[in-house]
PDB file of C-alpha atoms and ligand atoms in Angstrom:
ATOM      1  CA  MET A 120       0.000   0.000   0.000  1.00 70.00           C
ATOM      2  CA  LYS A 121       1.366   3.455  -0.952  1.00 71.00           C
ATOM      3  CA  LYS A 122       1.772   5.595   2.163  1.00 72.00           C
ATOM      4  CA  LYS A 123       0.193   8.888   1.228  1.00 84.00           C
ATOM      5  CA  GLY A 124      -0.784  10.370   4.563  1.00 94.00           C
ATOM      6  CA  LYS A 125      -0.864  10.040   8.343  1.00 97.00           C
ATOM      7  CA  VAL A 126      -2.784   7.700  10.600  1.00 98.00           C
ATOM      8  CA  ILE A 127      -3.742   7.806  14.292  1.00 98.00           C
ATOM      9  CA  ILE A 128      -4.472   4.584  16.153  1.00 98.00           C
ATOM     10  CA  PHE A 129      -6.531   4.269  19.348  1.00 98.00           C
ATOM     11  CA  SER A 130      -6.304   0.960  21.187  1.00 98.00           C
ATOM     12  CA  ALA A 131      -7.441  -0.050  24.670  1.00 95.00           C
ATOM     13  CA  PRO A 132      -9.477  -2.608  26.559  1.00 93.00           C
ATOM     14  CA  SER A 133     -13.192  -2.352  25.791  1.00 91.00           C
ATOM     15  CA  GLY A 134     -14.824   0.287  28.014  1.00 93.00           C
ATOM     16  CA  SER A 135     -11.674   2.417  28.485  1.00 95.00           C
ATOM     17  CA  GLY A 136     -13.163   5.356  26.608  1.00 96.00           C
ATOM     18  CA  LYS A 137     -11.714   5.040  23.086  1.00 96.00           C
ATOM     19  CA  SER A 138     -14.962   5.909  21.340  1.00 95.00           C
ATOM     20  CA  THR A 139     -15.547   8.862  23.668  1.00 97.00           C
ATOM     21  CA  LEU A 140     -12.102  10.299  22.888  1.00 98.00           C
ATOM     22  CA  ILE A 141     -12.389   9.583  19.159  1.00 97.00           C
ATOM     23  CA  ASN A 142     -15.833  11.171  18.896  1.00 96.00           C
ATOM     24  CA  HIS A 143     -14.502  14.297  20.590  1.00 97.00           C
ATOM     25  CA  LEU A 144     -11.505  14.530  18.241  1.00 98.00           C
ATOM     26  CA  LEU A 145     -13.797  14.133  15.219  1.00 97.00           C
ATOM     27  CA  THR A 146     -15.691  17.281  16.252  1.00 97.00           C
ATOM     28  CA  LEU A 147     -12.499  19.375  16.104  1.00 97.00           C
ATOM     29  CA  ASP A 148     -11.124  21.088  13.068  1.00 95.00           C
ATOM     30  CA  LEU A 149      -8.246  18.609  12.636  1.00 96.00           C
ATOM     31  CA  HIS A 150      -9.245  17.004   9.341  1.00 97.00           C
ATOM     32  CA  LEU A 151      -9.541  13.525  10.851  1.00 98.00           C
ATOM     33  CA  GLU A 152     -11.768  10.776   9.498  1.00 98.00           C
ATOM     34  CA  PHE A 153     -12.820   7.535  11.179  1.00 98.00           C
ATOM     35  CA  SER A 154     -11.811   4.265   9.528  1.00 98.00           C
ATOM     36  CA  ILE A 155     -14.932   2.089   9.503  1.00 98.00           C
ATOM     37  CA  SER A 156     -13.953  -1.487  10.344  1.00 98.00           C
ATOM     38  CA  ALA A 157     -15.727  -4.640   9.266  1.00 98.00           C
ATOM     39  CA  THR A 158     -17.026  -7.022  11.938  1.00 98.00           C
ATOM     40  CA  SER A 159     -18.887 -10.302  12.121  1.00 98.00           C
ATOM     41  CA  ARG A 160     -20.608  -9.346  15.385  1.00 95.00           C
ATOM     42  CA  ALA A 161     -24.229  -8.197  15.389  1.00 94.00           C
ATOM     43  CA  PRO A 162     -25.033  -4.457  15.569  1.00 94.00           C
ATOM     44  CA  ARG A 163     -25.958  -3.204  19.049  1.00 89.00           C
ATOM     45  CA  GLY A 164     -28.156  -0.293  20.077  1.00 85.00           C
ATOM     46  CA  GLY A 165     -28.352   2.296  17.337  1.00 90.00           C
ATOM     47  CA  GLU A 166     -25.334   1.059  15.346  1.00 94.00           C
ATOM     48  CA  ARG A 167     -25.765   1.266  11.587  1.00 96.00           C
ATOM     49  CA  HIS A 168     -24.053  -0.562   8.726  1.00 97.00           C
ATOM     50  CA  GLY A 169     -21.522   1.785   7.146  1.00 97.00           C
ATOM     51  CA  LYS A 170     -21.365   4.144  10.121  1.00 95.00           C
ATOM     52  CA  GLU A 171     -19.828   2.453  13.194  1.00 95.00           C
ATOM     53  CA  TYR A 172     -18.962  -0.747  11.282  1.00 97.00           C
ATOM     54  CA  TYR A 173     -19.598  -2.704   8.117  1.00 98.00           C
ATOM     55  CA  PHE A 174     -21.552  -5.631   9.582  1.00 98.00           C
ATOM     56  CA  LEU A 175     -20.823  -8.817   7.630  1.00 98.00           C
ATOM     57  CA  PRO A 176     -21.903 -12.441   7.991  1.00 98.00           C
ATOM     58  CA  THR A 177     -18.949 -14.600   9.112  1.00 98.00           C
ATOM     59  CA  GLU A 178     -18.761 -16.343   5.724  1.00 97.00           C
ATOM     60  CA  GLU A 179     -18.473 -13.034   3.890  1.00 98.00           C
ATOM     61  CA  PHE A 180     -15.865 -11.829   6.378  1.00 98.00           C
ATOM     62  CA  ARG A 181     -13.785 -14.980   5.721  1.00 98.00           C
ATOM     63  CA  ARG A 182     -14.141 -14.532   1.968  1.00 98.00           C
ATOM     64  CA  ARG A 183     -12.731 -11.009   2.277  1.00 98.00           C
ATOM     65  CA  ILE A 184      -9.799 -12.272   4.387  1.00 98.00           C
ATOM     66  CA  ASP A 185      -8.986 -14.755   1.618  1.00 98.00           C
ATOM     67  CA  ALA A 186      -9.318 -12.034  -1.005  1.00 98.00           C
ATOM     68  CA  GLY A 187      -6.681  -9.957   0.850  1.00 98.00           C
ATOM     69  CA  GLU A 188      -9.081  -7.071   1.424  1.00 98.00           C
ATOM     70  CA  PHE A 189      -7.954  -6.357   4.999  1.00 98.00           C
ATOM     71  CA  LEU A 190      -4.933  -4.355   6.098  1.00 97.00           C
ATOM     72  CA  GLU A 191      -5.195  -6.357   9.329  1.00 98.00           C
ATOM     73  CA  TRP A 192      -7.841  -8.488  11.015  1.00 98.00           C
ATOM     74  CA  GLU A 193      -8.249 -10.270  14.351  1.00 96.00           C
ATOM     75  CA  GLU A 194     -10.642 -12.679  16.005  1.00 96.00           C
ATOM     76  CA  VAL A 195     -10.788 -10.327  19.005  1.00 92.00           C
ATOM     77  CA  TYR A 196     -13.319 -12.440  20.929  1.00 91.00           C
ATOM     78  CA  ALA A 197     -14.121 -16.098  20.199  1.00 90.00           C
ATOM     79  CA  GLY A 198     -16.200 -16.170  17.019  1.00 92.00           C
ATOM     80  CA  CYS A 199     -16.084 -12.353  16.558  1.00 95.00           C
ATOM     81  CA  TYR A 200     -13.930 -11.117  13.708  1.00 98.00           C
ATOM     82  CA  TYR A 201     -12.866  -7.481  13.240  1.00 98.00           C
ATOM     83  CA  GLY A 202     -10.789  -6.066  10.387  1.00 98.00           C
ATOM     84  CA  THR A 203      -9.589  -2.881   8.739  1.00 98.00           C
ATOM     85  CA  PRO A 204     -10.504  -2.727   5.023  1.00 98.00           C
ATOM     86  CA  ARG A 205      -7.580  -1.423   2.933  1.00 97.00           C
ATOM     87  CA  ALA A 206     -10.202   0.531   0.962  1.00 97.00           C
ATOM     88  CA  GLU A 207     -10.982   2.687   4.036  1.00 97.00           C
ATOM     89  CA  VAL A 208      -7.440   4.025   4.236  1.00 97.00           C
ATOM     90  CA  GLU A 209      -7.426   4.766   0.497  1.00 95.00           C
ATOM     91  CA  ARG A 210     -10.827   6.473   0.713  1.00 96.00           C
ATOM     92  CA  ILE A 211      -9.799   8.731   3.614  1.00 97.00           C
ATOM     93  CA  TRP A 212      -6.368   9.612   2.250  1.00 96.00           C
ATOM     94  CA  SER A 213      -7.775  10.415  -1.166  1.00 95.00           C
ATOM     95  CA  GLY A 214      -9.952  13.028   0.569  1.00 95.00           C
ATOM     96  CA  GLY A 215      -6.817  14.493   2.154  1.00 95.00           C
ATOM     97  CA  ALA A 216      -7.717  13.580   5.760  1.00 97.00           C
ATOM     98  CA  THR A 217      -5.819  11.731   8.498  1.00 98.00           C
ATOM     99  CA  VAL A 218      -7.124   8.236   9.271  1.00 98.00           C
ATOM    100  CA  LEU A 219      -8.386   7.524  12.793  1.00 98.00           C
ATOM    101  CA  PHE A 220      -8.478   3.850  13.847  1.00 98.00           C
ATOM    102  CA  ASP A 221     -10.284   2.211  16.780  1.00 97.00           C
ATOM    103  CA  VAL A 222      -8.722  -1.255  16.889  1.00 97.00           C
ATOM    104  CA  ASP A 223      -7.669  -3.827  19.479  1.00 95.00           C
ATOM    105  CA  VAL A 224      -4.101  -3.780  20.834  1.00 96.00           C
ATOM    106  CA  VAL A 225      -2.760  -6.408  18.438  1.00 96.00           C
ATOM    107  CA  GLY A 226      -4.326  -4.683  15.431  1.00 97.00           C
ATOM    108  CA  GLY A 227      -2.935  -1.374  16.720  1.00 97.00           C
ATOM    109  CA  MET A 228       0.615  -2.698  16.819  1.00 97.00           C
ATOM    110  CA  ASN A 229       0.227  -4.282  13.379  1.00 97.00           C
ATOM    111  CA  ILE A 230      -0.960  -0.988  11.873  1.00 98.00           C
ATOM    112  CA  LYS A 231       1.881   0.877  13.611  1.00 98.00           C
ATOM    113  CA  ARG A 232       4.355  -1.529  11.991  1.00 97.00           C
ATOM    114  CA  VAL A 233       2.892  -0.840   8.541  1.00 96.00           C
ATOM    115  CA  PHE A 234       2.959   2.960   8.782  1.00 96.00           C
ATOM    116  CA  ASN A 235       5.877   3.540  11.217  1.00 96.00           C
ATOM    117  CA  GLU A 236       6.615   7.234  11.675  1.00 95.00           C
ATOM    118  CA  GLN A 237       3.486   8.179   9.716  1.00 96.00           C
ATOM    119  CA  ALA A 238       1.476   6.607  12.543  1.00 98.00           C
ATOM    120  CA  LEU A 239       0.723   7.778  16.077  1.00 98.00           C
ATOM    121  CA  ALA A 240      -0.321   4.846  18.287  1.00 98.00           C
ATOM    122  CA  ILE A 241      -2.245   5.871  21.413  1.00 98.00           C
ATOM    123  CA  PHE A 242      -3.127   3.501  24.241  1.00 98.00           C
ATOM    124  CA  VAL A 243      -6.095   4.509  26.403  1.00 98.00           C
ATOM    125  CA  GLN A 244      -5.613   3.154  29.893  1.00 97.00           C
ATOM    126  CA  PRO A 245      -8.534   2.747  32.308  1.00 95.00           C
ATOM    127  CA  PRO A 246      -7.863   3.576  35.977  1.00 94.00           C
ATOM    128  CA  SER A 247      -8.563  -0.084  36.911  1.00 93.00           C
ATOM    129  CA  VAL A 248     -10.330  -3.226  35.729  1.00 92.00           C
ATOM    130  CA  GLU A 249     -13.051  -2.492  38.304  1.00 94.00           C
ATOM    131  CA  ALA A 250     -13.625   0.910  36.651  1.00 95.00           C
ATOM    132  CA  LEU A 251     -13.925  -0.874  33.290  1.00 95.00           C
ATOM    133  CA  ARG A 252     -16.577  -3.149  34.729  1.00 96.00           C
ATOM    134  CA  GLN A 253     -18.562  -0.196  36.072  1.00 96.00           C
ATOM    135  CA  ARG A 254     -18.324   1.659  32.739  1.00 95.00           C
ATOM    136  CA  LEU A 255     -19.385  -1.349  30.687  1.00 95.00           C
ATOM    137  CA  VAL A 256     -22.324  -1.990  33.035  1.00 95.00           C
ATOM    138  CA  ALA A 257     -23.300   1.706  32.938  1.00 95.00           C
ATOM    139  CA  ARG A 258     -22.994   1.826  29.133  1.00 93.00           C
ATOM    140  CA  GLY A 259     -25.671  -0.861  29.041  1.00 92.00           C
ATOM    141  CA  THR A 260     -24.767  -2.230  25.605  1.00 90.00           C
ATOM    142  CA  GLU A 261     -23.412  -5.678  26.541  1.00 90.00           C
ATOM    143  CA  THR A 262     -24.930  -8.789  28.081  1.00 92.00           C
ATOM    144  CA  PRO A 263     -23.345  -9.915  31.405  1.00 94.00           C
ATOM    145  CA  GLU A 264     -21.532 -12.712  29.478  1.00 93.00           C
ATOM    146  CA  ARG A 265     -20.077 -10.244  26.999  1.00 91.00           C
ATOM    147  CA  ILE A 266     -18.951  -7.956  29.837  1.00 95.00           C
ATOM    148  CA  GLU A 267     -17.091 -10.872  31.457  1.00 94.00           C
ATOM    149  CA  GLN A 268     -15.557 -11.828  28.090  1.00 92.00           C
ATOM    150  CA  ARG A 269     -14.268  -8.257  27.662  1.00 93.00           C
ATOM    151  CA  LEU A 270     -12.942  -7.996  31.240  1.00 95.00           C
ATOM    152  CA  ALA A 271     -11.191 -11.356  30.887  1.00 93.00           C
ATOM    153  CA  ARG A 272      -9.202  -9.957  27.974  1.00 93.00           C
ATOM    154  CA  ALA A 273      -8.420  -6.600  29.635  1.00 94.00           C
ATOM    155  CA  GLY A 274      -5.411  -7.814  31.682  1.00 92.00           C
ATOM    156  CA  TYR A 275      -3.753  -9.224  28.558  1.00 92.00           C
ATOM    157  CA  GLU A 276      -4.411  -5.984  26.675  1.00 94.00           C
ATOM    158  CA  MET A 277      -2.959  -3.729  29.414  1.00 95.00           C
ATOM    159  CA  VAL A 278       0.469  -5.347  28.998  1.00 95.00           C
ATOM    160  CA  PHE A 279       0.752  -3.763  25.543  1.00 96.00           C
ATOM    161  CA  ALA A 280       0.594  -0.158  26.849  1.00 96.00           C
ATOM    162  CA  SER A 281       4.370   0.387  26.932  1.00 96.00           C
ATOM    163  CA  GLN A 282       4.672  -0.468  23.216  1.00 97.00           C
ATOM    164  CA  PHE A 283       2.523   2.519  22.199  1.00 98.00           C
ATOM    165  CA  ASP A 284       3.776   6.018  21.318  1.00 98.00           C
ATOM    166  CA  ALA A 285       1.545   7.620  23.954  1.00 98.00           C
ATOM    167  CA  VAL A 286      -0.517   6.405  26.913  1.00 98.00           C
ATOM    168  CA  ILE A 287      -3.536   8.406  28.032  1.00 98.00           C
ATOM    169  CA  VAL A 288      -4.987   7.482  31.402  1.00 97.00           C
ATOM    170  CA  ASN A 289      -8.730   8.018  31.173  1.00 97.00           C
ATOM    171  CA  ASP A 290      -9.629   8.658  34.784  1.00 97.00           C
ATOM    172  CA  ASN A 291     -10.775  12.256  34.666  1.00 97.00           C
ATOM    173  CA  LEU A 292     -12.507  12.568  31.297  1.00 98.00           C
ATOM    174  CA  THR A 293     -11.918  16.315  30.866  1.00 98.00           C
ATOM    175  CA  ARG A 294      -8.198  15.838  31.368  1.00 98.00           C
ATOM    176  CA  ALA A 295      -8.071  12.801  29.057  1.00 98.00           C
ATOM    177  CA  LEU A 296      -9.847  14.727  26.286  1.00 98.00           C
ATOM    178  CA  ALA A 297      -7.379  17.610  26.611  1.00 98.00           C
ATOM    179  CA  GLU A 298      -4.389  15.234  26.589  1.00 98.00           C
ATOM    180  CA  ALA A 299      -5.687  13.399  23.530  1.00 98.00           C
ATOM    181  CA  GLU A 300      -6.153  16.680  21.701  1.00 98.00           C
ATOM    182  CA  GLN A 301      -2.621  17.802  22.613  1.00 98.00           C
ATOM    183  CA  VAL A 302      -0.802  14.635  21.472  1.00 98.00           C
ATOM    184  CA  VAL A 303      -2.774  14.602  18.238  1.00 98.00           C
ATOM    185  CA  ARG A 304      -2.027  18.260  17.497  1.00 98.00           C
ATOM    186  CA  ASP A 305       1.679  17.713  18.254  1.00 97.00           C
ATOM    187  CA  PHE A 306       1.756  14.745  15.882  1.00 98.00           C
ATOM    188  CA  LEU A 307      -0.093  16.516  13.069  1.00 97.00           C
ATOM    189  CA  HIS A 308       1.872  19.737  13.262  1.00 92.00           C
ATOM    190  CA  GLY A 309       5.203  18.445  14.559  1.00 78.00           C
TER     191      GLY A 309
HETATM  192  P1  LIG B 232     -14.618   2.032  24.420  1.00 53.75           P
HETATM  193  O1  LIG B 232     -14.871   2.689  23.098  1.00 53.75           O
HETATM  194  O2  LIG B 232     -13.159   2.029  24.773  1.00 53.75           O
HETATM  195  O3  LIG B 232     -15.232   0.674  24.563  1.00 53.75           O
HETATM  196  P2  LIG B 232     -16.449   4.061  25.482  1.00 53.75           P
HETATM  197  O4  LIG B 232     -15.934   5.333  24.925  1.00 53.75           O
HETATM  198  O5  LIG B 232     -17.704   3.481  24.913  1.00 53.75           O
HETATM  199  O6  LIG B 232     -15.292   2.939  25.547  1.00 53.75           O
HETATM  200  O7  LIG B 232     -16.650   4.299  27.056  1.00 53.75           O
HETATM  201  C1  LIG B 232     -17.257   3.304  27.885  1.00 53.75           C
HETATM  202  C2  LIG B 232     -18.282   3.986  28.827  1.00 53.75           C
HETATM  203  O8  LIG B 232     -17.580   4.737  29.814  1.00 53.75           O
HETATM  204  C3  LIG B 232     -19.205   4.959  28.098  1.00 53.75           C
HETATM  205  O9  LIG B 232     -20.497   4.823  28.639  1.00 53.75           O
HETATM  206  C4  LIG B 232     -18.577   6.317  28.400  1.00 53.75           C
HETATM  207  O10 LIG B 232     -19.560   7.344  28.406  1.00 53.75           O
HETATM  208  C5  LIG B 232     -17.978   6.110  29.798  1.00 53.75           C
HETATM  209  N1  LIG B 232     -16.755   6.897  30.079  1.00 53.75           N
HETATM  210  C6  LIG B 232     -15.777   7.273  29.207  1.00 53.75           C
HETATM  211  N2  LIG B 232     -14.797   7.947  29.855  1.00 53.75           N
HETATM  212  C7  LIG B 232     -15.152   7.994  31.172  1.00 53.75           C
HETATM  213  C8  LIG B 232     -14.540   8.549  32.356  1.00 53.75           C
HETATM  214  N3  LIG B 232     -13.360   9.181  32.332  1.00 53.75           N
HETATM  215  N4  LIG B 232     -15.186   8.387  33.518  1.00 53.75           N
HETATM  216  C9  LIG B 232     -16.372   7.725  33.563  1.00 53.75           C
HETATM  217  N5  LIG B 232     -17.004   7.173  32.516  1.00 53.75           N
HETATM  218  C10 LIG B 232     -16.408   7.311  31.316  1.00 53.75           C
HETATM  219  P1  LIG B 233     -16.635  -3.523  19.978  1.00 53.75           P
HETATM  220  O1  LIG B 233     -17.288  -4.860  19.777  1.00 53.75           O
HETATM  221  O2  LIG B 233     -16.722  -3.051  21.425  1.00 53.75           O
HETATM  222  O3  LIG B 233     -17.085  -2.475  19.008  1.00 53.75           O
HETATM  223  O4  LIG B 233     -15.073  -3.717  19.704  1.00 53.75           O
HETATM  224  C1  LIG B 233     -14.367  -4.733  20.361  1.00 53.75           C
HETATM  225  C2  LIG B 233     -12.887  -4.589  20.102  1.00 53.75           C
HETATM  226  O5  LIG B 233     -12.596  -4.779  18.712  1.00 53.75           O
HETATM  227  C3  LIG B 233     -12.332  -3.201  20.481  1.00 53.75           C
HETATM  228  O6  LIG B 233     -11.088  -3.399  21.151  1.00 53.75           O
HETATM  229  C4  LIG B 233     -12.116  -2.552  19.143  1.00 53.75           C
HETATM  230  O7  LIG B 233     -11.088  -1.586  19.191  1.00 53.75           O
HETATM  231  C5  LIG B 233     -11.694  -3.761  18.302  1.00 53.75           C
HETATM  232  N1  LIG B 233     -11.782  -3.512  16.850  1.00 53.75           N
HETATM  233  C6  LIG B 233     -12.716  -2.802  16.173  1.00 53.75           C
HETATM  234  N2  LIG B 233     -12.427  -2.774  14.865  1.00 53.75           N
HETATM  235  C7  LIG B 233     -11.271  -3.471  14.699  1.00 53.75           C
HETATM  236  C8  LIG B 233     -10.450  -3.770  13.556  1.00 53.75           C
HETATM  237  O8  LIG B 233     -10.708  -3.385  12.414  1.00 53.75           O
HETATM  238  N3  LIG B 233      -9.339  -4.516  13.791  1.00 53.75           N
HETATM  239  C9  LIG B 233      -9.005  -4.949  15.036  1.00 53.75           C
HETATM  240  N4  LIG B 233      -7.874  -5.664  15.159  1.00 53.75           N
HETATM  241  N5  LIG B 233      -9.744  -4.682  16.126  1.00 53.75           N
HETATM  242  C10 LIG B 233     -10.865  -3.957  15.960  1.00 53.75           C
END
């Protein structure tokens, strides 16, 4: 893939606040655009195909893996595939914007390896696993089983923090939003 622009990666355990930080950054005048991933999981709440994700049946997801359509993909939770379509990066770069990714820690490191210094990899760290539990319960989007599945993976994911370019502790949300904005501005203008 020709590297024609910059990319910013957000990775963290589920419930850390990635989407909250990303949605804030997208409201700023930074010329960022969200890379819409594909997933084999079902939509939840008000999620729409082509907005939060491209929702695909597992068979179609596998066909696209075989066709080489993904920049990276992972089976993040048993039976749930997630992947970054190469076409998203092309689409966003051709519009002149910087690509914003919300991907799991392994996907984040894989994307960093592809784009190197053109990539800023940010790890969003929750104050504790207990705080994650409370946030996922309060968010009200997951079944109790899915919350446990996500918490079970959180410890493994936290170990990756030191491999990222920046770590933002999302304890106080106002501070985390300001920090995210600062590291992104430094990267874009530095
Ligand atoms: P992720 O995208 O990493 O799964 P979200 O952005 O959906 O996480 O955040 C999970 C939940 O926690 C949401 O309901 C969000 O409003 C809430 N949240 C985000 N940041 C904080 C914070 N600093 N303190 C308390 N709750 C927060
Ligand atoms: P959720 O089901 O909560 O939307 O996402 C679950 C996890 O999958 C999160 O850690 C999210 O960042 C990750 N994820 C979403 N899209 C992708 C992707 O394209 N690739 C990878 N590797 N992970 C993804």
